[in-house]
């Protein structure tokens, strides 16, 4: 039977980082990955560019039922540490105007390759096609079973990730392994994914991109998300939808959810009204269909005009009612959308919810229930916003778990 100080279950972002950290601390390490390739999600992340961290991390961008437990991991491996780590692996950073950090070449596969090669260089035994089916025993003599044969470890780190993107290896295995050992999973749902809405309110907008402020309550001053939205046949995608998906998932149980889009976030209502009044006065000879030309993408402008004007779009704009500037402004600054759900896990980048972090020591990520058992990454109840936050949690939690497991193994 193969033996090691640290056995790691899962070869994704957190698992590879845990393996490297444990090996650098002097432990013998075996990593077991269910799939044929290591780091598949890393290689597909950030639209193939790998947004591996975010400059200037703020805890407000993380969501957990145990938020206080995130701080130790994030403090011992910051965004600056992540940049330094990958630079040392030959991947200097490129930082965009939204403080998202990528490898300079903007090639996600290079990040996965660098981690795999460095882990192997540090002596980690990398085993693919080893799907773990059970963990038994305890500290000093854990048995990790798979169809390829058991492995014995003094300590075990569960780093299986979540169930998002099953086509890239997303699985519920990690939850099942930890639940079998007494841990509890918080409710889970897709996150960083498209939002499904009523179709009538977005009919004809498929493929349209626009910049909006989005709010759950029309009366609130501060938007819940701002930026680009991509309209789909069944709802919203793009950065705004991804940022809202976690909150939508939390609200879905037993609630009617409505989003309010400001289609002119940088234009005050009074200025928009004044411009539209001037347009009616000077361009009344144009057809109604052209009333929003130069203001909105044509499909979006037509959708709003059809909701406000019962006549033909070929009518002259002079036929519009006198209060059209006010009515159009009211609708465009507060466009309502009923939310019907989230796209499935196949379309999600991460899983919200997961194994309760309260059952782990935040200073080490070792289980309070099973000494010598650790967990890290997406399998835990930690979800970051879109923009490199989830990979940063993977690096930070993996590093903490790896170092802690190596120290505990003695």
XYZ file of C-alpha atoms in Angstrom:
410
model
C 0.000 0.000 0.000
C 1.316 3.440 -0.916
C 1.919 5.675 2.102
C 2.521 9.396 2.607
C 2.534 12.048 5.289
C -0.186 13.946 3.425
C -2.759 12.506 1.027
C -4.652 15.107 -0.995
C -7.989 14.303 -2.596
C -8.458 16.524 -5.655
C -6.091 17.995 -8.216
C -7.648 21.381 -8.848
C -6.471 24.818 -7.752
C -6.634 24.301 -3.989
C -5.389 20.712 -4.167
C -2.322 21.572 -6.231
C -1.491 24.504 -3.968
C -1.944 22.315 -0.873
C 0.362 19.694 -2.381
C 3.045 22.264 -3.137
C 2.803 23.833 0.329
C 2.990 20.472 2.108
C 5.931 19.315 -0.004
C 7.785 22.594 0.539
C 7.284 22.045 4.283
C 9.094 18.715 4.019
C 6.186 16.262 3.922
C 5.820 13.327 1.576
C 2.710 13.964 -0.520
C 0.408 11.894 -2.713
C -2.268 13.727 -4.709
C -5.235 11.756 -6.051
C -7.255 13.265 -8.906
C -10.427 11.610 -10.210
C -10.013 12.874 -13.765
C -7.431 12.262 -16.434
C -5.931 15.766 -16.144
C -4.920 18.029 -13.302
C -6.227 21.586 -13.072
C -8.930 21.354 -15.760
C -10.989 24.171 -14.248
C -7.899 26.355 -13.925
C -7.178 25.897 -17.623
C -10.720 27.023 -18.493
C -11.003 29.872 -15.990
C -11.350 33.534 -16.910
C -12.498 32.705 -20.454
C -9.249 30.831 -20.918
C -7.120 33.658 -19.494
C -7.137 32.745 -15.754
C -7.985 35.733 -13.572
C -5.928 34.252 -10.726
C -6.405 36.984 -8.110
C -7.711 40.511 -7.568
C -5.539 43.412 -6.505
C -6.609 44.892 -3.179
C -8.685 42.067 -1.701
C -11.717 43.144 0.322
C -13.545 40.584 2.521
C -16.858 42.091 1.373
C -16.382 40.118 -1.856
C -16.645 36.782 -0.012
C -19.813 35.030 1.168
C -20.012 32.388 3.894
C -22.206 31.434 6.824
C -18.979 31.671 8.879
C -17.330 34.815 7.491
C -14.903 35.290 10.393
C -13.219 31.987 9.513
C -11.901 33.264 6.172
C -9.502 35.856 7.562
C -6.578 33.648 8.691
C -6.190 31.957 5.310
C -6.495 35.176 3.309
C -4.134 37.013 5.669
C -1.314 34.467 5.360
C -1.486 34.403 1.544
C -2.615 37.727 0.081
C -3.139 38.846 -3.497
C 0.409 40.247 -3.438
C 1.684 36.863 -2.285
C -0.187 35.202 -5.156
C 1.416 37.560 -7.674
C 4.863 36.877 -6.215
C 4.264 33.124 -6.180
C 3.269 32.938 -9.836
C 5.985 35.375 -10.891
C 8.507 33.007 -9.296
C 7.001 30.235 -11.434
C 7.677 32.305 -14.557
C 4.224 33.891 -14.872
C 4.495 37.667 -14.362
C 1.174 39.490 -13.905
C -1.004 41.560 -16.180
C -3.404 43.810 -14.223
C -6.397 45.238 -16.075
C -8.277 48.472 -15.373
C -10.610 46.660 -12.944
C -7.695 45.337 -10.838
C -8.161 41.784 -12.097
C -4.839 39.956 -12.256
C -3.952 37.536 -15.062
C -0.747 35.845 -16.194
C 0.939 38.245 -18.592
C 0.369 35.903 -21.544
C -3.329 35.636 -20.595
C -3.199 31.856 -21.077
C -4.930 29.869 -18.338
C -3.328 26.608 -19.386
C 0.066 28.026 -18.444
C -1.085 28.431 -14.837
C -2.270 24.824 -14.608
C 0.954 23.598 -16.222
C 3.153 25.685 -13.915
C 1.448 24.305 -10.803
C 1.619 20.717 -12.038
C 5.291 20.974 -12.982
C 6.266 22.685 -9.738
C 4.388 20.111 -7.657
C 6.167 17.287 -9.478
C 9.509 19.085 -9.066
C 8.894 19.290 -5.307
C 8.389 15.530 -5.200
C 4.598 15.288 -5.094
C 3.312 11.943 -6.388
C 0.584 12.978 -8.836
C -2.004 10.276 -9.485
C -4.732 10.853 -12.087
C -7.746 8.604 -12.743
C -7.931 7.947 -8.987
C -11.478 8.719 -7.884
C -11.630 8.464 -4.109
C -14.612 6.475 -2.830
C -14.042 6.634 0.907
C -11.867 7.865 3.758
C -11.559 5.827 6.943
C -9.300 5.477 9.957
C -7.831 8.438 11.764
C -4.721 10.468 12.443
C -1.570 8.550 11.628
C -3.408 5.840 9.735
C -6.011 7.254 7.376
C -7.029 4.935 4.564
C -8.062 6.599 1.317
C -9.811 4.171 -1.018
C -10.152 4.286 -4.794
C -10.650 1.651 -7.525
C -6.940 2.008 -8.281
C -6.088 0.831 -4.773
C -5.880 2.299 -1.257
C -3.385 4.884 -0.055
C -2.461 5.381 3.589
C -1.797 8.844 4.967
C -0.883 10.330 8.312
C -3.125 13.246 7.329
C -5.691 13.827 4.575
C -6.746 17.024 2.788
C -10.087 17.024 0.952
C -9.792 19.461 -1.968
C -12.344 18.040 -4.401
C -13.865 21.388 -5.338
C -17.592 21.927 -5.883
C -20.225 20.677 -8.270
C -20.095 23.588 -10.723
C -19.028 22.802 -14.299
C -19.346 18.991 -14.165
C -18.056 18.899 -17.744
C -14.725 20.089 -16.292
C -14.720 17.708 -13.350
C -17.184 19.390 -10.992
C -18.499 16.807 -8.561
C -20.332 16.223 -5.286
C -17.685 13.707 -4.173
C -16.063 16.052 -1.667
C -19.328 16.761 0.098
C -20.106 13.038 0.320
C -16.652 12.180 1.689
C -16.822 14.829 4.404
C -20.470 14.184 5.271
C -19.612 10.505 5.797
C -17.120 11.664 8.437
C -19.713 13.721 10.300
C -19.519 17.092 8.578
C -22.606 19.042 7.501
C -23.142 20.770 4.160
C -24.806 24.146 3.932
C -27.440 24.519 1.157
C -25.797 24.766 -2.248
C -26.698 26.492 -5.502
C -24.924 27.623 -8.691
C -23.019 30.917 -8.522
C -21.189 33.167 -10.982
C -23.691 32.035 -13.590
C -26.440 33.483 -15.819
C -29.749 34.511 -14.255
C -33.073 33.372 -15.724
C -35.848 35.975 -16.025
C -39.319 36.354 -17.485
C -38.896 36.076 -21.252
C -41.436 38.682 -22.341
C -39.405 41.480 -20.755
C -36.278 40.587 -22.764
C -37.817 39.331 -26.015
C -35.666 40.201 -29.017
C -32.625 41.169 -26.938
C -30.549 38.009 -27.332
C -26.914 38.994 -27.906
C -27.358 42.645 -26.875
C -24.707 44.002 -24.490
C -25.329 47.112 -22.390
C -24.121 48.837 -19.241
C -26.509 49.018 -16.309
C -26.925 49.508 -12.596
C -28.968 46.663 -11.102
C -30.946 46.753 -7.868
C -33.160 44.322 -6.007
C -35.122 47.257 -4.604
C -36.003 50.138 -6.898
C -35.870 52.638 -4.039
C -32.336 51.915 -2.846
C -29.603 54.415 -3.667
C -26.669 52.040 -4.046
C -26.862 49.471 -6.865
C -26.320 45.808 -6.035
C -24.219 45.434 -9.185
C -22.919 47.700 -11.936
C -21.343 47.005 -15.291
C -21.967 45.127 -18.506
C -24.931 42.830 -18.964
C -25.443 40.395 -21.828
C -29.064 39.616 -22.670
C -29.789 35.973 -23.485
C -32.906 34.232 -24.744
C -33.825 33.243 -21.189
C -32.265 35.943 -19.042
C -29.084 37.820 -18.226
C -25.419 36.902 -18.427
C -22.185 38.858 -18.192
C -20.468 40.483 -15.186
C -23.619 42.006 -13.658
C -25.507 38.699 -13.719
C -22.488 36.848 -12.343
C -22.175 39.328 -9.471
C -25.881 38.990 -8.630
C -26.173 35.205 -8.936
C -25.116 34.451 -5.357
C -27.710 36.843 -3.921
C -30.376 35.491 -6.286
C -29.653 31.947 -5.144
C -29.978 32.984 -1.502
C -33.338 34.662 -2.197
C -34.904 32.003 -4.413
C -36.481 29.949 -1.647
C -40.061 31.135 -1.256
C -39.537 34.668 -2.554
C -40.613 36.572 -5.622
C -37.458 38.248 -6.873
C -37.487 41.302 -9.075
C -34.518 43.133 -10.539
C -34.599 46.794 -11.491
C -32.197 47.887 -14.239
C -31.072 51.461 -14.742
C -30.270 51.542 -18.456
C -28.670 54.993 -18.159
C -26.607 54.718 -14.960
C -24.391 57.703 -15.766
C -27.210 59.990 -16.944
C -29.467 61.667 -14.335
C -33.196 61.413 -14.977
C -33.657 65.142 -15.511
C -30.946 65.257 -18.195
C -32.415 62.260 -19.996
C -35.893 63.828 -19.897
C -34.547 67.109 -21.254
C -32.742 65.362 -24.098
C -35.849 63.384 -25.060
C -38.026 66.506 -24.975
C -35.573 68.252 -27.299
C -35.550 65.224 -29.575
C -39.366 65.234 -29.796
C -39.320 68.933 -30.625
C -36.631 68.806 -33.301
C -36.896 65.273 -34.682
C -40.649 64.749 -34.734
C -40.422 63.972 -38.436
C -38.469 60.770 -37.690
C -40.298 57.454 -37.129
C -41.011 56.291 -33.599
C -38.572 53.420 -34.192
C -35.753 55.978 -34.376
C -36.727 57.787 -31.167
C -33.941 56.105 -29.159
C -31.335 56.040 -31.946
C -27.965 57.015 -30.540
C -29.116 56.327 -26.987
C -29.653 52.567 -26.832
C -28.941 49.517 -28.985
C -31.788 49.298 -31.510
C -33.429 46.105 -30.127
C -33.449 47.517 -26.602
C -34.816 50.872 -27.714
C -37.595 49.213 -29.720
C -38.559 46.997 -26.789
C -39.045 50.025 -24.554
C -40.938 52.012 -27.191
C -43.328 49.119 -27.840
C -44.131 49.008 -24.135
C -44.855 52.733 -24.063
C -46.511 53.384 -27.436
C -49.451 51.383 -28.778
C -49.174 52.739 -32.326
C -46.926 51.663 -35.165
C -43.164 52.045 -34.998
C -43.367 53.635 -38.454
C -45.493 56.510 -37.122
C -43.812 59.882 -36.937
C -42.374 60.744 -33.524
C -44.638 63.816 -33.529
C -47.483 61.387 -32.757
C -45.946 60.463 -29.407
C -47.789 61.748 -26.325
C -46.428 64.883 -24.702
C -45.392 63.015 -21.560
C -43.261 60.495 -23.480
C -39.946 61.936 -22.174
C -41.115 61.421 -18.591
C -42.622 57.978 -19.251
C -39.581 56.740 -21.158
C -37.209 58.022 -18.482
C -39.202 56.375 -15.699
C -39.091 53.017 -17.487
C -35.481 53.210 -18.658
C -34.168 54.245 -15.240
C -36.126 51.478 -13.504
C -36.682 48.610 -15.930
C -38.288 45.724 -13.993
C -37.401 42.082 -14.536
C -38.966 39.167 -12.672
C -36.279 36.599 -11.817
C -37.286 32.967 -12.303
C -34.088 31.158 -11.325
C -30.464 30.431 -12.113
C -28.872 28.464 -14.926
C -27.817 24.930 -13.857
C -24.407 23.907 -12.568
C -23.243 23.193 -16.129
C -23.274 26.958 -16.715
C -21.862 27.980 -13.327
C -18.274 28.846 -12.504
C -18.510 28.050 -8.790
C -20.772 26.498 -6.160
C -22.272 28.629 -3.401
C -22.625 26.880 -0.054
C -20.778 23.704 0.853
C -19.279 22.047 3.919
C -19.792 24.188 7.010
C -16.595 26.094 7.753
C -17.546 26.275 11.446
C -16.417 22.638 11.807
C -12.823 23.563 10.908
C -10.160 25.430 12.841
C -9.769 28.687 10.859
C -6.090 28.899 11.838
C -5.242 25.533 10.251
C -8.357 24.330 8.341
C -8.188 21.073 10.300
C -11.475 19.420 11.203
C -12.652 19.845 14.782
C -14.386 16.474 14.384
C -11.601 14.330 12.888
C -8.044 15.283 13.912
C -5.674 15.031 10.968
C -8.415 15.705 8.404
C -8.241 19.011 6.526
C -10.279 20.670 3.764
C -9.750 23.623 1.455
C -11.109 25.370 -1.606
C -14.587 25.288 -3.088
C -15.770 22.230 -1.153
C -16.094 24.558 1.860
C -18.871 27.097 2.393
C -16.967 30.019 0.863
C -17.935 31.799 -2.349
C -16.160 34.779 -3.856
C -17.497 37.319 -6.294
C -16.505 37.282 -9.952
C -13.036 38.707 -10.536
C -10.352 36.344 -9.208
C -11.676 36.041 -5.667
C -12.458 32.318 -5.831
C -9.046 31.350 -7.146
C -7.469 33.523 -4.455
C -9.439 31.555 -1.839
C -8.244 28.322 -3.460
C -4.588 29.405 -3.281
C -4.857 30.793 0.249
C -6.866 27.948 1.776
C -4.822 25.312 -0.052
C -1.575 26.793 1.182
C -2.850 26.973 4.768
C -4.199 23.416 4.715
C -1.026 22.048 3.108
C 1.326 23.677 5.585
C -0.890 22.740 8.523
C -1.207 19.109 7.434
C 2.557 18.816 6.982
C 3.144 20.250 10.453
C 0.519 17.983 12.013
C 1.986 14.918 10.292
C 5.225 15.717 12.092
